[in-house]
């Protein structure tokens, strides 16, 4: 009787999950272009004037999110004067990837570089948050002529002690992970997404309607939840491999982190990175947590404009 009840419960949860996927995708549709690359289809939103001064600005989100997390605090504001390109990382938002194993910065960097080349985007400033910090650094190493500059927001860049959450480890286990993702993750996640997002913002207060405004519930879809978990559990090995090369990065770089960030500690990541990258500028914001782009968007935009001045004119914009 117990096995039959268990199987029946799983079937009901699977049906609820499939119905919820349809509802979520109708509620948060893709709003950009789809660009086919090797191993993925990337969802890209291209904003602002094509003839804007300076290099285009590419905004790339971190883990557990999508391009809306960068568009709302930064992308829409920057697009008034700059060409801005937002990308759902492979496996996230509306960017399906062919293999869950394609989770590392080196592979995702190759996909994003291919997409930008197809779009005719020349050297760009990459503004990257959290997990994507490792991606931005990797792209500067692998495609130095395609990266005009880096703005790193609370970047994850070095190995750390501890893990990335037991649930991420569990859902990357073969068979067990997909079983959970296609049954219980989405129904349960709908109740927990808000609290998880609020914790990421601490000590700042999460903006009202942040979860719905940024299409965060899309993360709960099985394919994206599995992709996100794999990105997280493979990141430590990836940064361990690439971090000894950070001194090779020569593009102008700005690192912005909050001293109250308890998700990606600046003492482990931002400070050591800025110390080894030639001429990198480090900014530590007092009392700011992990979501730097929401906590201090005006400061981030000023630093982007200053970097454009350095790249295009050899001058630094006024602070």
Short mmCIF file of N, CA and C in Angstrom, two decimals, residues 50-198:
data_model
loop_
_atom_site.label_atom_id
_atom_site.label_comp_id
_atom_site.label_asym_id
_atom_site.label_seq_id
_atom_site.Cartn_x
_atom_site.Cartn_y
_atom_site.Cartn_z
N UNK A 50 22.33 51.84 -31.28
CA UNK A 50 23.44 51.08 -31.85
C UNK A 50 24.68 51.94 -32.06
N UNK A 51 24.48 53.26 -32.20
CA UNK A 51 25.61 54.16 -32.46
C UNK A 51 26.05 54.89 -31.20
N UNK A 52 25.77 54.33 -30.05
CA UNK A 52 26.13 54.97 -28.79
C UNK A 52 27.65 55.07 -28.65
N UNK A 53 28.07 56.07 -27.86
CA UNK A 53 29.50 56.24 -27.64
C UNK A 53 30.06 55.08 -26.83
N UNK A 54 31.30 54.78 -27.08
CA UNK A 54 31.96 53.74 -26.31
C UNK A 54 31.52 52.34 -26.69
N UNK A 55 32.12 51.35 -26.06
CA UNK A 55 31.78 49.96 -26.36
C UNK A 55 30.41 49.58 -25.84
N UNK A 56 29.78 48.57 -26.45
CA UNK A 56 28.52 48.06 -25.89
C UNK A 56 28.74 47.47 -24.50
N UNK A 57 27.66 47.39 -23.76
CA UNK A 57 27.71 46.86 -22.39
C UNK A 57 26.92 45.56 -22.33
N UNK A 58 27.57 44.48 -21.93
CA UNK A 58 26.92 43.18 -21.81
C UNK A 58 26.70 42.89 -20.33
N UNK A 59 25.45 42.67 -19.95
CA UNK A 59 25.10 42.38 -18.57
C UNK A 59 24.79 40.90 -18.41
N UNK A 60 25.45 40.27 -17.46
CA UNK A 60 25.27 38.83 -17.27
C UNK A 60 24.97 38.53 -15.80
N UNK A 61 23.87 37.84 -15.58
CA UNK A 61 23.37 37.55 -14.23
C UNK A 61 24.11 36.40 -13.58
N UNK A 62 23.89 36.25 -12.28
CA UNK A 62 24.51 35.18 -11.52
C UNK A 62 23.63 33.94 -11.45
N UNK A 63 23.79 33.19 -10.37
CA UNK A 63 23.03 31.96 -10.18
C UNK A 63 21.61 32.28 -9.73
N UNK A 64 20.73 31.31 -9.92
CA UNK A 64 19.35 31.37 -9.43
C UNK A 64 18.59 32.58 -9.95
N UNK A 65 18.88 33.02 -11.17
CA UNK A 65 18.22 34.20 -11.71
C UNK A 65 18.26 34.16 -13.23
N UNK A 66 17.92 35.28 -13.85
CA UNK A 66 17.92 35.39 -15.30
C UNK A 66 18.24 36.84 -15.65
N UNK A 67 18.15 37.19 -16.92
CA UNK A 67 18.59 38.52 -17.34
C UNK A 67 17.78 39.66 -16.71
N UNK A 68 16.56 39.38 -16.27
CA UNK A 68 15.76 40.44 -15.66
C UNK A 68 16.40 40.96 -14.38
N UNK A 69 17.20 40.14 -13.71
CA UNK A 69 17.86 40.58 -12.49
C UNK A 69 18.90 41.65 -12.76
N UNK A 70 19.36 41.76 -14.01
CA UNK A 70 20.31 42.80 -14.39
C UNK A 70 19.63 43.91 -15.19
N UNK A 71 18.56 43.59 -15.89
CA UNK A 71 17.89 44.61 -16.71
C UNK A 71 17.23 45.68 -15.84
N UNK A 72 16.55 45.26 -14.79
CA UNK A 72 15.73 46.22 -14.05
C UNK A 72 16.55 47.24 -13.28
N UNK A 73 17.61 46.85 -12.54
CA UNK A 73 18.36 47.89 -11.84
C UNK A 73 19.37 48.63 -12.71
N UNK A 74 19.88 47.98 -13.78
CA UNK A 74 20.97 48.57 -14.56
C UNK A 74 20.64 48.74 -16.04
N UNK A 75 20.14 47.69 -16.67
CA UNK A 75 19.99 47.68 -18.12
C UNK A 75 19.12 48.79 -18.66
N UNK A 76 17.95 48.98 -18.08
CA UNK A 76 17.04 50.01 -18.57
C UNK A 76 17.63 51.41 -18.41
N UNK A 77 18.36 51.63 -17.32
CA UNK A 77 18.95 52.94 -17.09
C UNK A 77 20.12 53.19 -18.05
N UNK A 78 20.94 52.20 -18.25
CA UNK A 78 22.10 52.35 -19.13
C UNK A 78 21.70 52.53 -20.58
N UNK A 79 20.56 51.95 -20.96
CA UNK A 79 20.14 51.94 -22.37
C UNK A 79 19.79 53.32 -22.90
N UNK A 80 19.63 54.30 -22.02
CA UNK A 80 19.36 55.65 -22.50
C UNK A 80 20.52 56.23 -23.28
N UNK A 81 21.75 55.82 -22.94
CA UNK A 81 22.94 56.39 -23.58
C UNK A 81 23.86 55.34 -24.18
N UNK A 82 23.63 54.07 -23.89
CA UNK A 82 24.55 53.03 -24.33
C UNK A 82 23.80 51.88 -25.00
N UNK A 83 24.50 51.15 -25.83
CA UNK A 83 23.95 49.89 -26.31
C UNK A 83 24.15 48.86 -25.21
N UNK A 84 23.07 48.21 -24.82
CA UNK A 84 23.09 47.27 -23.71
C UNK A 84 22.58 45.91 -24.19
N UNK A 85 23.33 44.87 -23.90
CA UNK A 85 22.95 43.52 -24.29
C UNK A 85 22.84 42.67 -23.04
N UNK A 86 21.66 42.10 -22.85
CA UNK A 86 21.42 41.22 -21.71
C UNK A 86 21.27 39.79 -22.22
N UNK A 87 21.83 38.86 -21.49
CA UNK A 87 21.82 37.47 -21.93
C UNK A 87 21.39 36.56 -20.79
N UNK A 88 20.43 35.69 -21.07
CA UNK A 88 20.15 34.58 -20.16
C UNK A 88 21.29 33.57 -20.31
N UNK A 89 22.01 33.32 -19.24
CA UNK A 89 23.10 32.34 -19.34
C UNK A 89 22.57 30.98 -19.78
N UNK A 90 23.41 30.18 -20.44
CA UNK A 90 22.97 28.86 -20.91
C UNK A 90 22.36 28.03 -19.79
N UNK A 91 21.13 27.59 -20.01
CA UNK A 91 20.40 26.80 -19.01
C UNK A 91 19.47 27.62 -18.14
N UNK A 92 19.51 28.95 -18.27
CA UNK A 92 18.73 29.83 -17.40
C UNK A 92 17.73 30.65 -18.21
N UNK A 93 16.68 31.09 -17.53
CA UNK A 93 15.69 31.92 -18.20
C UNK A 93 15.14 31.22 -19.43
N UNK A 94 15.31 31.86 -20.57
CA UNK A 94 14.83 31.29 -21.83
C UNK A 94 15.98 30.79 -22.72
N UNK A 95 17.09 30.42 -22.08
CA UNK A 95 18.26 29.92 -22.83
C UNK A 95 18.49 28.44 -22.53
N UNK A 96 17.79 27.53 -23.22
CA UNK A 96 18.04 26.10 -22.97
C UNK A 96 19.41 25.67 -23.47
N UNK A 97 20.06 24.80 -22.73
CA UNK A 97 21.32 24.22 -23.20
C UNK A 97 21.12 22.73 -23.41
N UNK A 98 21.88 22.19 -24.34
CA UNK A 98 21.67 20.80 -24.75
C UNK A 98 22.07 19.81 -23.65
N UNK A 99 23.11 20.15 -22.90
CA UNK A 99 23.62 19.21 -21.90
C UNK A 99 23.75 19.91 -20.55
N UNK A 100 23.30 19.25 -19.49
CA UNK A 100 23.47 19.80 -18.15
C UNK A 100 24.95 19.92 -17.79
N UNK A 101 25.78 19.09 -18.40
CA UNK A 101 27.20 19.10 -18.08
C UNK A 101 27.90 20.38 -18.53
N UNK A 102 27.26 21.14 -19.42
CA UNK A 102 27.87 22.38 -19.91
C UNK A 102 27.66 23.50 -18.89
N UNK A 103 28.26 23.31 -17.71
CA UNK A 103 27.97 24.17 -16.58
C UNK A 103 29.11 25.09 -16.19
N UNK A 104 30.25 24.97 -16.84
CA UNK A 104 31.43 25.69 -16.37
C UNK A 104 31.57 27.05 -17.06
N UNK A 105 32.30 27.97 -16.43
CA UNK A 105 32.54 29.27 -17.06
C UNK A 105 33.21 29.16 -18.42
N UNK A 106 34.09 28.21 -18.61
CA UNK A 106 34.77 28.11 -19.89
C UNK A 106 33.80 27.74 -21.01
N UNK A 107 32.87 26.82 -20.75
CA UNK A 107 31.91 26.41 -21.77
C UNK A 107 30.87 27.50 -22.00
N UNK A 108 30.35 28.07 -20.94
CA UNK A 108 29.34 29.12 -21.10
C UNK A 108 29.95 30.36 -21.72
N UNK A 109 31.21 30.65 -21.41
CA UNK A 109 31.88 31.77 -22.04
C UNK A 109 32.02 31.59 -23.53
N UNK A 110 32.31 30.37 -23.95
CA UNK A 110 32.41 30.09 -25.38
C UNK A 110 31.07 30.29 -26.07
N UNK A 111 29.98 29.87 -25.43
CA UNK A 111 28.65 30.03 -26.01
C UNK A 111 28.28 31.51 -26.14
N UNK A 112 28.55 32.27 -25.08
CA UNK A 112 28.21 33.69 -25.10
C UNK A 112 29.06 34.44 -26.13
N UNK A 113 30.33 34.11 -26.22
CA UNK A 113 31.18 34.75 -27.21
C UNK A 113 30.68 34.46 -28.62
N UNK A 114 30.25 33.23 -28.87
CA UNK A 114 29.72 32.87 -30.18
C UNK A 114 28.45 33.66 -30.50
N UNK A 115 27.58 33.82 -29.50
CA UNK A 115 26.34 34.57 -29.72
C UNK A 115 26.65 36.03 -30.04
N UNK A 116 27.56 36.65 -29.30
CA UNK A 116 27.89 38.05 -29.54
C UNK A 116 28.53 38.23 -30.91
N UNK A 117 29.32 37.27 -31.32
CA UNK A 117 29.93 37.35 -32.65
C UNK A 117 28.86 37.28 -33.73
N UNK A 118 27.86 36.41 -33.53
CA UNK A 118 26.76 36.32 -34.49
C UNK A 118 25.95 37.60 -34.56
N UNK A 119 25.88 38.31 -33.45
CA UNK A 119 25.14 39.57 -33.40
C UNK A 119 25.97 40.76 -33.89
N UNK A 120 27.22 40.49 -34.22
CA UNK A 120 28.09 41.56 -34.70
C UNK A 120 28.54 42.51 -33.61
N UNK A 121 28.57 42.04 -32.38
CA UNK A 121 28.99 42.87 -31.26
C UNK A 121 30.50 42.80 -31.12
N UNK A 122 31.15 43.96 -31.19
CA UNK A 122 32.59 44.02 -31.06
C UNK A 122 33.02 43.94 -29.61
N UNK A 123 34.23 44.37 -29.29
CA UNK A 123 34.69 44.35 -27.90
C UNK A 123 33.70 45.07 -26.99
N UNK A 124 33.35 44.44 -25.90
CA UNK A 124 32.30 44.96 -25.01
C UNK A 124 32.79 45.03 -23.58
N UNK A 125 32.13 45.87 -22.80
CA UNK A 125 32.32 45.88 -21.36
C UNK A 125 31.37 44.84 -20.77
N UNK A 126 31.91 43.92 -20.00
CA UNK A 126 31.09 42.88 -19.38
C UNK A 126 30.84 43.25 -17.92
N UNK A 127 29.56 43.41 -17.59
CA UNK A 127 29.14 43.68 -16.21
C UNK A 127 28.54 42.39 -15.68
N UNK A 128 29.20 41.78 -14.71
CA UNK A 128 28.85 40.42 -14.30
C UNK A 128 28.62 40.37 -12.80
N UNK A 129 27.66 39.55 -12.39
CA UNK A 129 27.31 39.46 -10.97
C UNK A 129 27.50 38.05 -10.44
N UNK A 130 28.10 37.94 -9.26
CA UNK A 130 28.15 36.71 -8.49
C UNK A 130 28.79 35.56 -9.27
N UNK A 131 28.02 34.48 -9.55
CA UNK A 131 28.55 33.35 -10.30
C UNK A 131 29.19 33.81 -11.61
N UNK A 132 28.58 34.78 -12.25
CA UNK A 132 29.09 35.25 -13.54
C UNK A 132 30.41 36.00 -13.41
N UNK A 133 30.83 36.30 -12.17
CA UNK A 133 32.17 36.86 -12.00
C UNK A 133 33.23 35.92 -12.53
N UNK A 134 33.08 34.63 -12.23
CA UNK A 134 34.01 33.63 -12.76
C UNK A 134 33.93 33.56 -14.27
N UNK A 135 32.72 33.74 -14.81
CA UNK A 135 32.52 33.73 -16.26
C UNK A 135 33.21 34.93 -16.91
N UNK A 136 33.03 36.13 -16.32
CA UNK A 136 33.67 37.31 -16.88
C UNK A 136 35.18 37.19 -16.88
N UNK A 137 35.73 36.70 -15.77
CA UNK A 137 37.18 36.52 -15.69
C UNK A 137 37.66 35.53 -16.74
N UNK A 138 36.90 34.46 -16.92
CA UNK A 138 37.29 33.45 -17.90
C UNK A 138 37.25 34.00 -19.32
N UNK A 139 36.24 34.81 -19.62
CA UNK A 139 36.15 35.39 -20.95
C UNK A 139 37.29 36.36 -21.21
N UNK A 140 37.70 37.09 -20.18
CA UNK A 140 38.85 37.99 -20.34
C UNK A 140 40.13 37.21 -20.60
N UNK A 141 40.21 36.00 -20.06
CA UNK A 141 41.38 35.15 -20.30
C UNK A 141 41.32 34.49 -21.68
N UNK A 142 40.14 34.00 -22.07
CA UNK A 142 40.02 33.23 -23.30
C UNK A 142 39.80 34.09 -24.54
N UNK A 143 39.15 35.26 -24.37
CA UNK A 143 38.82 36.12 -25.52
C UNK A 143 39.23 37.57 -25.21
N UNK A 144 40.50 37.80 -24.96
CA UNK A 144 40.93 39.14 -24.52
C UNK A 144 40.63 40.24 -25.52
N UNK A 145 40.60 39.93 -26.81
CA UNK A 145 40.31 40.98 -27.80
C UNK A 145 38.82 41.27 -27.90
N UNK A 146 37.99 40.44 -27.30
CA UNK A 146 36.54 40.64 -27.34
C UNK A 146 36.02 41.31 -26.07
N UNK A 147 36.87 41.44 -25.07
CA UNK A 147 36.49 42.04 -23.79
C UNK A 147 37.21 43.37 -23.65
N UNK A 148 36.44 44.46 -23.69
CA UNK A 148 37.03 45.79 -23.57
C UNK A 148 37.29 46.15 -22.11
N UNK A 149 36.47 45.63 -21.20
CA UNK A 149 36.62 45.91 -19.78
C UNK A 149 35.70 45.04 -18.96
N UNK A 150 35.96 44.99 -17.66
CA UNK A 150 35.16 44.19 -16.74
C UNK A 150 34.66 45.05 -15.59
N UNK A 151 33.39 44.88 -15.26
CA UNK A 151 32.84 45.43 -14.01
C UNK A 151 32.28 44.24 -13.25
N UNK A 152 32.92 43.89 -12.16
CA UNK A 152 32.60 42.68 -11.40
C UNK A 152 31.81 43.07 -10.17
N UNK A 153 30.59 42.56 -10.05
CA UNK A 153 29.72 42.88 -8.92
C UNK A 153 29.61 41.66 -8.00
N UNK A 154 30.15 41.79 -6.78
CA UNK A 154 30.15 40.68 -5.82
C UNK A 154 30.56 39.37 -6.50
N UNK A 155 31.70 39.36 -7.19
CA UNK A 155 32.04 38.20 -8.02
C UNK A 155 32.53 37.00 -7.22
N UNK A 156 32.16 35.81 -7.69
CA UNK A 156 32.68 34.55 -7.16
C UNK A 156 33.87 34.15 -8.02
N UNK A 157 35.05 34.04 -7.41
CA UNK A 157 36.27 33.92 -8.21
C UNK A 157 37.28 32.89 -7.70
N UNK A 158 37.15 32.48 -6.45
CA UNK A 158 38.14 31.58 -5.85
C UNK A 158 37.45 30.45 -5.10
N UNK A 159 38.17 29.35 -4.85
CA UNK A 159 37.59 28.28 -4.02
C UNK A 159 37.28 28.79 -2.62
N UNK A 160 36.27 28.22 -2.00
CA UNK A 160 35.84 28.63 -0.67
C UNK A 160 35.61 27.38 0.17
N UNK A 161 35.56 27.56 1.47
CA UNK A 161 35.26 26.43 2.34
C UNK A 161 33.75 26.22 2.38
N UNK A 162 33.32 24.99 2.54
CA UNK A 162 31.89 24.69 2.57
C UNK A 162 31.34 24.37 1.20
N UNK A 163 30.00 24.24 1.15
CA UNK A 163 29.35 23.83 -0.09
C UNK A 163 28.48 24.92 -0.66
N UNK A 164 27.45 24.50 -1.41
CA UNK A 164 26.55 25.45 -2.07
C UNK A 164 25.09 25.12 -1.78
N UNK A 165 24.85 24.48 -0.65
CA UNK A 165 23.49 24.10 -0.28
C UNK A 165 23.24 22.63 -0.56
N UNK A 166 22.75 21.93 0.45
CA UNK A 166 22.57 20.48 0.31
C UNK A 166 21.63 20.11 -0.82
N UNK A 167 20.61 20.95 -1.08
CA UNK A 167 19.63 20.63 -2.11
C UNK A 167 20.26 20.67 -3.49
N UNK A 168 21.26 21.54 -3.69
CA UNK A 168 21.95 21.56 -4.98
C UNK A 168 22.76 20.28 -5.18
N UNK A 169 23.39 19.80 -4.10
CA UNK A 169 24.12 18.54 -4.20
C UNK A 169 23.18 17.39 -4.51
N UNK A 170 22.01 17.38 -3.85
CA UNK A 170 21.08 16.27 -4.02
C UNK A 170 20.54 16.22 -5.45
N UNK A 171 20.14 17.36 -6.00
CA UNK A 171 19.51 17.33 -7.32
C UNK A 171 20.50 17.11 -8.46
N UNK A 172 21.78 17.06 -8.14
CA UNK A 172 22.75 16.70 -9.18
C UNK A 172 23.09 15.21 -9.15
N UNK A 173 22.47 14.46 -8.23
CA UNK A 173 22.66 13.01 -8.19
C UNK A 173 21.84 12.38 -9.31
N UNK A 174 22.45 11.51 -10.14
CA UNK A 174 21.69 10.87 -11.22
C UNK A 174 20.44 10.17 -10.69
N UNK A 175 19.37 10.21 -11.44
CA UNK A 175 18.07 9.61 -11.17
C UNK A 175 17.35 10.35 -10.04
N UNK A 176 17.97 10.44 -8.87
CA UNK A 176 17.32 11.09 -7.74
C UNK A 176 17.06 12.56 -8.04
N UNK A 177 18.05 13.24 -8.59
CA UNK A 177 17.92 14.66 -8.89
C UNK A 177 16.77 14.97 -9.85
N UNK A 178 16.77 14.35 -11.03
CA UNK A 178 15.65 14.59 -11.94
C UNK A 178 14.30 14.20 -11.36
N UNK A 179 14.25 13.11 -10.57
CA UNK A 179 12.99 12.70 -9.95
C UNK A 179 12.46 13.82 -9.05
N UNK A 180 13.31 14.40 -8.24
CA UNK A 180 12.89 15.50 -7.38
C UNK A 180 12.52 16.74 -8.19
N UNK A 181 13.33 17.04 -9.21
CA UNK A 181 13.11 18.25 -10.00
C UNK A 181 11.78 18.21 -10.75
N UNK A 182 11.38 17.04 -11.19
CA UNK A 182 10.16 16.92 -11.99
C UNK A 182 8.93 16.59 -11.15
N UNK A 183 9.11 16.58 -9.82
CA UNK A 183 7.94 16.30 -8.97
C UNK A 183 7.75 17.36 -7.88
N UNK A 184 8.68 17.42 -6.94
CA UNK A 184 8.44 18.22 -5.73
C UNK A 184 9.04 19.62 -5.77
N UNK A 185 10.10 19.82 -6.57
CA UNK A 185 10.85 21.09 -6.51
C UNK A 185 9.99 22.30 -6.82
N UNK A 186 9.20 22.23 -7.87
CA UNK A 186 8.44 23.41 -8.28
C UNK A 186 7.31 23.72 -7.29
N UNK A 187 6.47 22.76 -6.92
CA UNK A 187 5.41 23.09 -5.95
C UNK A 187 5.97 23.60 -4.62
N UNK A 188 7.03 22.97 -4.13
CA UNK A 188 7.62 23.41 -2.87
C UNK A 188 8.32 24.75 -3.03
N UNK A 189 8.99 24.92 -4.17
CA UNK A 189 9.75 26.14 -4.40
C UNK A 189 8.90 27.39 -4.47
N UNK A 190 7.66 27.24 -4.92
CA UNK A 190 6.77 28.40 -5.00
C UNK A 190 6.55 29.03 -3.62
N UNK A 191 6.66 28.22 -2.56
CA UNK A 191 6.48 28.74 -1.21
C UNK A 191 7.78 29.28 -0.62
N UNK A 192 8.93 28.88 -1.20
CA UNK A 192 10.21 29.23 -0.59
C UNK A 192 10.99 30.29 -1.36
N UNK A 193 10.59 30.58 -2.59
CA UNK A 193 11.36 31.50 -3.42
C UNK A 193 11.50 32.88 -2.79
N UNK A 194 10.42 33.39 -2.24
CA UNK A 194 10.45 34.71 -1.65
C UNK A 194 11.44 34.83 -0.51
N UNK A 195 11.45 33.86 0.40
CA UNK A 195 12.36 33.91 1.54
C UNK A 195 13.80 33.76 1.09
N UNK A 196 14.04 32.92 0.09
CA UNK A 196 15.40 32.77 -0.43
C UNK A 196 15.93 34.06 -1.03
N UNK A 197 15.08 34.74 -1.80
CA UNK A 197 15.49 36.01 -2.40
C UNK A 197 15.73 37.07 -1.32
N UNK A 198 14.88 37.11 -0.30
CA UNK A 198 15.07 38.09 0.77
C UNK A 198 16.40 37.88 1.48
#
